[in-house]
Tab-separated table of C-alpha atoms and ligand atoms in Angstrom:
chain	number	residue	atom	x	y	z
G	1366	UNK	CA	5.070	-23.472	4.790
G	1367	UNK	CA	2.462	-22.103	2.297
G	1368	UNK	CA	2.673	-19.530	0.434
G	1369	UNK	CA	0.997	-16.210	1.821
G	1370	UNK	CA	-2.067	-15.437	-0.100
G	1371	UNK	CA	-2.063	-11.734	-0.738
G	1372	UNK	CA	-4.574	-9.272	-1.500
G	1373	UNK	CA	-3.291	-5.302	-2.617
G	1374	UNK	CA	-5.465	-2.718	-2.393
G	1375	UNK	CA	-4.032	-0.053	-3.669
G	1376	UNK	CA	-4.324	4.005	-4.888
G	1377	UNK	CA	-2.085	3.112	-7.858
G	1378	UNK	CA	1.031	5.964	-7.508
G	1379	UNK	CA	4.674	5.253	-7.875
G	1380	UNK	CA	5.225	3.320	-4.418
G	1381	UNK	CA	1.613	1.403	-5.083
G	1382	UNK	CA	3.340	0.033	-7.966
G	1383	UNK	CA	6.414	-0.948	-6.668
G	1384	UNK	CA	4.261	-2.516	-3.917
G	1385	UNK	CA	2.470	-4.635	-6.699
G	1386	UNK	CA	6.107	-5.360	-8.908
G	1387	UNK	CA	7.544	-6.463	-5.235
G	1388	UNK	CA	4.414	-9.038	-4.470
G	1389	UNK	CA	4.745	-10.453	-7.511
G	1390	UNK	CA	8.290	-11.115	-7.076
G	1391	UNK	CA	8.526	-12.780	-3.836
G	1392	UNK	CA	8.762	-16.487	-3.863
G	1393	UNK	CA	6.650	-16.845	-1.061
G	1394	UNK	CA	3.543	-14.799	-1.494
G	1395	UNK	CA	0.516	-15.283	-3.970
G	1396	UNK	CA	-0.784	-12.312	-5.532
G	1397	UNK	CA	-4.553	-13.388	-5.402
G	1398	UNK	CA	-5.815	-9.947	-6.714
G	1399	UNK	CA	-5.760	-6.223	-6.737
G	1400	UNK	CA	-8.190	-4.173	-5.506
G	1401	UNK	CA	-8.424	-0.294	-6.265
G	1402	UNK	CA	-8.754	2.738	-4.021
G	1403	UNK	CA	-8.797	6.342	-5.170
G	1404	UNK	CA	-6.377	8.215	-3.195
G	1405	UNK	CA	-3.340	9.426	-5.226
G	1406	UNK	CA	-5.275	8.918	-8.471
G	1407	UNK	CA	-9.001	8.553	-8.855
G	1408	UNK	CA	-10.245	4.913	-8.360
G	1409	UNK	CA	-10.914	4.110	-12.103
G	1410	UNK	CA	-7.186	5.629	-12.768
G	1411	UNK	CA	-5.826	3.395	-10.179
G	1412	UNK	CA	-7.528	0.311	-11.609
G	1413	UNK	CA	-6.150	0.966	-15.144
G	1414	UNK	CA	-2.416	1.808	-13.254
G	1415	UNK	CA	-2.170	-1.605	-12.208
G	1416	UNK	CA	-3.994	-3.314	-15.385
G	1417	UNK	CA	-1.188	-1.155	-17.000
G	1418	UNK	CA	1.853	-2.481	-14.750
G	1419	UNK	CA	0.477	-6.099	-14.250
G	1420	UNK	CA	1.694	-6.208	-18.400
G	1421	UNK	CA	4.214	-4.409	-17.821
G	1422	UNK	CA	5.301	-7.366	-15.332
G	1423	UNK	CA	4.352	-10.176	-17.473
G	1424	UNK	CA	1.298	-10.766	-15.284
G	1425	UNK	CA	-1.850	-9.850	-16.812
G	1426	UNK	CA	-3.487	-12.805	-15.434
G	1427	UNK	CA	-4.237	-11.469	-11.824
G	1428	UNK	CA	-7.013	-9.870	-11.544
G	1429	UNK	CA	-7.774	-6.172	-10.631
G	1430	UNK	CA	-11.473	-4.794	-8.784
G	1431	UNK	CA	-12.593	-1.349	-8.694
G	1432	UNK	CA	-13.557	-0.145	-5.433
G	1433	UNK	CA	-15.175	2.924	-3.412
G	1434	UNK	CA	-14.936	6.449	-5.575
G	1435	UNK	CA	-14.787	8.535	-2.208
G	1436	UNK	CA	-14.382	8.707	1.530
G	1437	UNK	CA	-17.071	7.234	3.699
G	1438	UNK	CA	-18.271	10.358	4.487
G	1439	UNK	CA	-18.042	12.290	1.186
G	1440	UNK	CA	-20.101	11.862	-2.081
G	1441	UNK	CA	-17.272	13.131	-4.325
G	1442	UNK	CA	-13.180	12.697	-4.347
G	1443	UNK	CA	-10.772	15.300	-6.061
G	1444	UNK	CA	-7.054	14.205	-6.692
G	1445	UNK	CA	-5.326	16.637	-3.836
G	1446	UNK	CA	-2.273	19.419	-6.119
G	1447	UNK	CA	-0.199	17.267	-3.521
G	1448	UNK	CA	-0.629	13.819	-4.935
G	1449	UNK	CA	-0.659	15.223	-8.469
G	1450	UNK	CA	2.507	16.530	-7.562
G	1451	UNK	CA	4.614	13.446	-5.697
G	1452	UNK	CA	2.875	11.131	-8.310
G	1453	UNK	CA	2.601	12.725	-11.727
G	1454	UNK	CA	-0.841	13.700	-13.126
G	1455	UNK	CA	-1.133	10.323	-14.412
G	1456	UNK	CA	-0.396	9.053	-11.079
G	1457	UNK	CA	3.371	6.604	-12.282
G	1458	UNK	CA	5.851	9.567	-12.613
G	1459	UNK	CA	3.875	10.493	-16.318
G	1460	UNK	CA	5.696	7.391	-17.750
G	1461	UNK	CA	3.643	6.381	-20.936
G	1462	UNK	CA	2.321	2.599	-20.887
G	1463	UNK	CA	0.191	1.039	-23.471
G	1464	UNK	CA	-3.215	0.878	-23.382
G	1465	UNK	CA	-4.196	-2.534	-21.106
G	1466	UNK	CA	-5.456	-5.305	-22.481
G	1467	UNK	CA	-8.102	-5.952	-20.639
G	1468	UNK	CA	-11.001	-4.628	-17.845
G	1469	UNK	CA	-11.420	-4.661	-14.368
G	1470	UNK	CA	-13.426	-7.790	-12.969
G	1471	UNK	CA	-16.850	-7.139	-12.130
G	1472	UNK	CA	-17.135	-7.775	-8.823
G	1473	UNK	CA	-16.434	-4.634	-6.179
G	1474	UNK	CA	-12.961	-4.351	-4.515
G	1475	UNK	CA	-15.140	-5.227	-1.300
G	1476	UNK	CA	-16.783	-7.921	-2.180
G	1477	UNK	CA	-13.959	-9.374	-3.737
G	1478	UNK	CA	-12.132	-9.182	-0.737
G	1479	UNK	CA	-14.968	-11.236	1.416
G	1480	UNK	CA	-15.525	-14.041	-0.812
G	1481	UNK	CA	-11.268	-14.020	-0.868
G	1482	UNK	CA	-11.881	-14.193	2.862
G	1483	UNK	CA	-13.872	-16.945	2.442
G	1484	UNK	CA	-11.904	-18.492	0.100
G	1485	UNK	CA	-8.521	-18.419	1.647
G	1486	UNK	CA	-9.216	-18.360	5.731
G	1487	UNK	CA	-6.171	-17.718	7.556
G	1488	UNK	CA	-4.182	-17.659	4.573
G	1489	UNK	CA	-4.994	-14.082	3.295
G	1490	UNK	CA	-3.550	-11.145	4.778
G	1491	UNK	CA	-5.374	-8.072	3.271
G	1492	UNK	CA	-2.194	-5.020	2.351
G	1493	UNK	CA	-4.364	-1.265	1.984
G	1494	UNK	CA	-2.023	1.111	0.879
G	1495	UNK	CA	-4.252	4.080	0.352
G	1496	UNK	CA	-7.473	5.122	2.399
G	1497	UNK	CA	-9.130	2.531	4.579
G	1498	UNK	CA	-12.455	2.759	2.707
G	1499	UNK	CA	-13.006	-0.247	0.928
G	1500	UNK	CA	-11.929	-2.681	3.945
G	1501	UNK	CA	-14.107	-0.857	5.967
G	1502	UNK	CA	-16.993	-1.202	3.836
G	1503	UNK	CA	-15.902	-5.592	3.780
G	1504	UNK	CA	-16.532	-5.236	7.113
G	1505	UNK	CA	-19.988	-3.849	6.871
G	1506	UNK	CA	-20.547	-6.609	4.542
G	1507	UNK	CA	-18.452	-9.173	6.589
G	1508	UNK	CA	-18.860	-8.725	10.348
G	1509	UNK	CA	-17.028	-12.128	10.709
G	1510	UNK	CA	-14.147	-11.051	8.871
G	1511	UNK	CA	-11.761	-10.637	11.197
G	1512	UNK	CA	-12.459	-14.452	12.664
G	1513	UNK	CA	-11.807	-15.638	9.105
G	1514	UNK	CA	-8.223	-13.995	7.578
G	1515	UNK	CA	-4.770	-14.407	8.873
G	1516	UNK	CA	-4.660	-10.434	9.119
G	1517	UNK	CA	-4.352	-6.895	7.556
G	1518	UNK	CA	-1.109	-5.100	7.304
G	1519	UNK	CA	-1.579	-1.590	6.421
G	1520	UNK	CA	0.523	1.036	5.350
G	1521	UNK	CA	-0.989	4.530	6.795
G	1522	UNK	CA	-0.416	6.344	10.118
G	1523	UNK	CA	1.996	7.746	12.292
G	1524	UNK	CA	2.990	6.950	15.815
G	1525	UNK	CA	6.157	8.517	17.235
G	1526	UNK	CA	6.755	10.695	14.172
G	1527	UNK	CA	4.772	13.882	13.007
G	1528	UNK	CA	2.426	13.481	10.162
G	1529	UNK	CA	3.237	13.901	5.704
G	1530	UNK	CA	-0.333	15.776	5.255
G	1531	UNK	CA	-0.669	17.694	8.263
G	1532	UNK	CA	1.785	18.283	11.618
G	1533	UNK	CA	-0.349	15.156	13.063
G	1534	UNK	CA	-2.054	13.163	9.872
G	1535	UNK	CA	-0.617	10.592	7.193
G	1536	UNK	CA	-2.212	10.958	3.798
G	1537	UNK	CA	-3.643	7.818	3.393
G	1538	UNK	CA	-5.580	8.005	6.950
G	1539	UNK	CA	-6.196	11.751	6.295
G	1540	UNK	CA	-8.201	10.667	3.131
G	1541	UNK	CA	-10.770	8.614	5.417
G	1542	UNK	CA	-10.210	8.962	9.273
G	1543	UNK	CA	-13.648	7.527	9.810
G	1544	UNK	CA	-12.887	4.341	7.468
G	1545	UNK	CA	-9.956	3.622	9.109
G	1546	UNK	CA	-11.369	4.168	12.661
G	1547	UNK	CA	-13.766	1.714	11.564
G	1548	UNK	CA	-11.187	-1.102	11.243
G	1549	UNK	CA	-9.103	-0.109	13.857
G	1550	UNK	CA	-12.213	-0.941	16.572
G	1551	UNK	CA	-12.709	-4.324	14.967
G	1552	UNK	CA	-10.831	-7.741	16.072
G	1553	UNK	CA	-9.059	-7.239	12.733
G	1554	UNK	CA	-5.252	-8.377	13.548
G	1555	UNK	CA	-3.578	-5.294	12.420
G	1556	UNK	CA	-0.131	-4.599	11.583
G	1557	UNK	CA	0.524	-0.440	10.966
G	1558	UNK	CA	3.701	0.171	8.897
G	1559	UNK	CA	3.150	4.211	9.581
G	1560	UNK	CA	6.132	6.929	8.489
G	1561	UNK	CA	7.829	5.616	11.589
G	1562	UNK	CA	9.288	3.139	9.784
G	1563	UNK	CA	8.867	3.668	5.860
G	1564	UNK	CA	10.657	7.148	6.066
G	1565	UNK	CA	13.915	4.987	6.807
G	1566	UNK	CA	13.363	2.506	3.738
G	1567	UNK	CA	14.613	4.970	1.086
G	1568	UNK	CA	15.586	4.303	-2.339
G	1569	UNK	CA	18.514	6.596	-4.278
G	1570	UNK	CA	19.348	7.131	-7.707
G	1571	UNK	CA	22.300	4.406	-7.341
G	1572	UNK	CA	19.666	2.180	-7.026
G	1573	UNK	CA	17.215	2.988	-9.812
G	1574	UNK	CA	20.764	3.032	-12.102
G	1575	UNK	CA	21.338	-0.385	-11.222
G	1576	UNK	CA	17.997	-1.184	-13.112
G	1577	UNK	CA	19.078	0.877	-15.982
G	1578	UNK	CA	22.011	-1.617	-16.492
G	1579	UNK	CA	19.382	-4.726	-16.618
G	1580	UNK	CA	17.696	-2.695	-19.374
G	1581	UNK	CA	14.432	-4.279	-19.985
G	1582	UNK	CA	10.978	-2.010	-20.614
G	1583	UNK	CA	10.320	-2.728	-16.905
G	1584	UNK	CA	13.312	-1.873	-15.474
G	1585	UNK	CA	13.835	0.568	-17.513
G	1586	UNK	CA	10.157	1.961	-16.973
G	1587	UNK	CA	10.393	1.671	-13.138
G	1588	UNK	CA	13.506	3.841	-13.126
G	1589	UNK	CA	12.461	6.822	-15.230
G	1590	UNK	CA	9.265	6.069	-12.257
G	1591	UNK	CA	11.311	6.568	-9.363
G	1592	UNK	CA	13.362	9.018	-10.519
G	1593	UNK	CA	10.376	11.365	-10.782
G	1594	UNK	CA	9.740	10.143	-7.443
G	1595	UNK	CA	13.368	10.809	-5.884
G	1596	UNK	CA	13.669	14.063	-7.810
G	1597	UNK	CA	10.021	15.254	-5.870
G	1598	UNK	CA	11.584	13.661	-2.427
G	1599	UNK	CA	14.798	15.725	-2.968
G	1600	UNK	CA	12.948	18.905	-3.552
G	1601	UNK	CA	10.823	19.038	-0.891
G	1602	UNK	CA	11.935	16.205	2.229
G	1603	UNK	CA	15.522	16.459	1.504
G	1604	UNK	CA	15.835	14.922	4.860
G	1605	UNK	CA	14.221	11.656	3.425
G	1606	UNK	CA	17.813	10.965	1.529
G	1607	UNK	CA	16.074	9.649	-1.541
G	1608	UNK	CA	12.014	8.023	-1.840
G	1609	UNK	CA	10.185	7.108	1.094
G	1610	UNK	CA	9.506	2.851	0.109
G	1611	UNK	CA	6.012	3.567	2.267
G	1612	UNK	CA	3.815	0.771	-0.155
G	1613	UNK	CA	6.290	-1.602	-0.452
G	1614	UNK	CA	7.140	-1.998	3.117
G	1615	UNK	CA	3.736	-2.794	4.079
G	1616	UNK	CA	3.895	-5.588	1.400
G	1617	UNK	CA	6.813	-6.636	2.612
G	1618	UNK	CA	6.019	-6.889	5.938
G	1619	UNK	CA	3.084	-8.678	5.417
G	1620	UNK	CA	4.978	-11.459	3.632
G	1621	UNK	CA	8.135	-11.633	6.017
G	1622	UNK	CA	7.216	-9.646	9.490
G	1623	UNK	CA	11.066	-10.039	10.483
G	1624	UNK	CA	11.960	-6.816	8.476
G	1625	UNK	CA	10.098	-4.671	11.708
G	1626	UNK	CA	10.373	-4.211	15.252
G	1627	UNK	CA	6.446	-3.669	16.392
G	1628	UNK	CA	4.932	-2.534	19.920
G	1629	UNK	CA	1.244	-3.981	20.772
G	1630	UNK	CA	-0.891	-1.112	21.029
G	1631	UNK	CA	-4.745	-0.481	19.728
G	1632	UNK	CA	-5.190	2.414	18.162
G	1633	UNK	CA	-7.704	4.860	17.507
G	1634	UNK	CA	-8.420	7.959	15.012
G	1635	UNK	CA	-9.328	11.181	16.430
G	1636	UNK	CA	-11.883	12.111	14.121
G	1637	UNK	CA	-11.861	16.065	15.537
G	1638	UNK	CA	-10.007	19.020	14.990
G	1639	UNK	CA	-7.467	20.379	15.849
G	1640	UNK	CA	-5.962	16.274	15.493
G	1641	UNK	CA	-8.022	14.985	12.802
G	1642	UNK	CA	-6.383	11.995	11.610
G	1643	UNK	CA	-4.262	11.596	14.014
G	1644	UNK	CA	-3.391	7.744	14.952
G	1645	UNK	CA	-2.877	7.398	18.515
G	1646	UNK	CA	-2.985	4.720	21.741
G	1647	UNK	CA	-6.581	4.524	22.389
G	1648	UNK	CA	-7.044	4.969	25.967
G	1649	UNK	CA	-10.268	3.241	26.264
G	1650	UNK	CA	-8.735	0.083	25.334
G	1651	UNK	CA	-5.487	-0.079	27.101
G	1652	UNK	CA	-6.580	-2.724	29.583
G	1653	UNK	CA	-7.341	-5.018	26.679
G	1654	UNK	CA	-5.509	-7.397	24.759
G	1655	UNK	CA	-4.042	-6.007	22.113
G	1656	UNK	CA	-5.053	-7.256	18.395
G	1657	UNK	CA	-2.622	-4.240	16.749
G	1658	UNK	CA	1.117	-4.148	15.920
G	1659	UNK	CA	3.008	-1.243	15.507
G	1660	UNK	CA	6.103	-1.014	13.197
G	1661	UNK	CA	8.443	0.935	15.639
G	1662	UNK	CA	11.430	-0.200	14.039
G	1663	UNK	CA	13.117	-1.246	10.636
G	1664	UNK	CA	16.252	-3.445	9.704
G	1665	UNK	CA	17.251	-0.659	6.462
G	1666	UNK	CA	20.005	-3.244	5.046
G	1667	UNK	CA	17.988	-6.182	5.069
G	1668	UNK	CA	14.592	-4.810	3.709
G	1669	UNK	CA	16.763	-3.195	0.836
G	1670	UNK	CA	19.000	-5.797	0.129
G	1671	UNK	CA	15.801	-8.534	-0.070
G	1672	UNK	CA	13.781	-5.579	-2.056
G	1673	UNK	CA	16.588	-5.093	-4.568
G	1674	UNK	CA	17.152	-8.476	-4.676
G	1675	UNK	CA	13.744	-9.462	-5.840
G	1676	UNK	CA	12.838	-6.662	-8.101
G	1677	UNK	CA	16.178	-7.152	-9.768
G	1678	UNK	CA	15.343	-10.835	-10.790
G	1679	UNK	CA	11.411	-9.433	-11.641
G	1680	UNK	CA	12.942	-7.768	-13.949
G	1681	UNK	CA	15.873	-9.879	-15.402
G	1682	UNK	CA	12.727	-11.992	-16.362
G	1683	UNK	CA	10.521	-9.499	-17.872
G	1684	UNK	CA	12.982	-9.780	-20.990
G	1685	UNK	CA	11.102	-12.514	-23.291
G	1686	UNK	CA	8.147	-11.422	-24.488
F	2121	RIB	O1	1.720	8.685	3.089
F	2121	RIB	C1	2.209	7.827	2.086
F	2121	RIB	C2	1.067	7.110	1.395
F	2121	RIB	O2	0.242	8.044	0.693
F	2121	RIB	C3	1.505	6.110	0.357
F	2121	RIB	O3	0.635	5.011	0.404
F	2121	RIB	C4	1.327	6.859	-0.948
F	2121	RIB	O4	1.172	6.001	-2.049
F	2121	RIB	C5	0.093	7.664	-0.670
F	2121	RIB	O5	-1.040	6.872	-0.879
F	2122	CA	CA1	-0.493	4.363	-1.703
């Protein structure tokens, strides 16, 4: 089988990053690049987030795109008290990383992610993890997109739960309900990994302490991470038991779909109030053939076992230098 080709686009926060160090330790996925959204951080922040954890990893050879400042419909973007909050004001728990190395590429997240379309067909599943508004905007570019990749697993949305933003809207939808309307009326094949499923995939402080013991800089630096993280969780969701793994689902799922239980349903956006942002069925369409999955369902013990599996080995191997 070959390996999944794998494209992150990503509002680079705590579970962003763990969605990148989790990518890049699978065996069977190919990180092919990283493309930027703001969202949690502003879009240049994000960009230099992941330059700044792609060393951290030992892999500053993949490269990383800038994409869209703001939402579709907005000329400007400010970083919501919220996200500044859950994510530090530097957007990784305030952990101090050196300076990267190096720039992001050239080319825009979007048109990086068409001629990656191009380049790897069927191969490429596309993972957003923040707002929908660079895909959206390859699709402007790329009408045939959906014809050409294998698919685009998302993390966003919320089905049969209420909403992290509002009592109906999940923050990464919220940011751009008209983006991600967008690609939920193409032919893209979807997969939504919504807080249905990534509010069961939580992460305690026994597990961050079992990277302590391995002791490198990066496990070492992704515990101090997601102990900011937990210690925000247990102050305001309690319920959660720990961090939400929203980002790193989606990744994972997109690698291994076995980890979920999904219904076939298309979805649509409503784009008014009072449900703005809400994902739901889309009635128009429910005569159709479906070309959306939706994450209903999650096997806890074996996404957690794989994820601390993996990241445990990433970082074994982060010790030379
Ligand atoms: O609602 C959770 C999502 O919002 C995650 O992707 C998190 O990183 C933020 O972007
Ligand atoms: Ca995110």
């Amino acid at each position: 089988m070959s390996k999944k080709k794998i494209i992150l686009d990503l509002d680079t926060g705590i579970d962003d990053s763990l969605a990148l160090a989790y990518v890049i330790a699978n065996p069977d996925a190919d990180l092919v690049g990283v493309t930027s959204e703001y969202g949690n951080v502003h879009v240049e922040l994000a960009a230099e987030n992941s330059l700044k954890i792609l060393e951290l990893l030992h892999h500053p050879e993949i490269p990383v795109f800038i994409g869209e400042s703001h939402a579709s419909t907005k000329d400007s973007f400010e970083v919501l008290p919220t996200s500044q909050r859950i994510h530090g004001i530097n957007g990784i728990g305030n952990i101090q990383l050196p300076t990267p190395k190096r720039q992001p590429e050239k080319t825009s997240a979007a048109d990086f992610m068409v001629e990656a379309a191009h380049q790897y067909g069927k191969d490429l599943i596309i993972v957003p993890t923040g707002p929908m508004t660079n895909l959206a905007l390859a699709l402007e570019k790329e009408p045939h997109l959906p014809d050409l990749i294998g698919g685009v697993t998302f993390m966003g949305g919320a089905l049969t739960v209420p909403g992290n933003i509002t009592p109906v809207a999940e923050a990464n939808i919220n940011q751009d309900p008209e983006a991600a309307n967008k690609v939920f009326h193409s032919r893209l094949p979807l997969t939504m990994i919504g807080l249905d499923v990534t509010h069961r995939a939580v992460l305690t402080k026994d597990d961050t302490a079992i990277w302590r013991m391995i002791g490198t800089p990066a496990a070492t630096n992704f515990a101090d991470m997601l102990d900011y993280y937990i210690d925000i969780y247990l102050a305001n969701q309690a319920y959660v038991g720990g961090c939400a793994l929203h980002d790193p689902l989606a990744a994972a799922v997109a690698i291994d779909p076995s980890f979920v239980t999904t219904i076939d349903l298309d979805l649509k956006v409503d784009l008014d109030e009072p449900y703005r942002a809400r994902t739901i069925g889309d009635e128009m369409r429910i005569h159709n053939k479906p070309h959306t999955k939706v994450a209903v369902n999650l096997d806890v013990p074996y996404f957690i076992g794989i994820f601390m599996k993996y990241l445990g080995k990433l970082f074994q191997n982060t010790k030379e230098n």
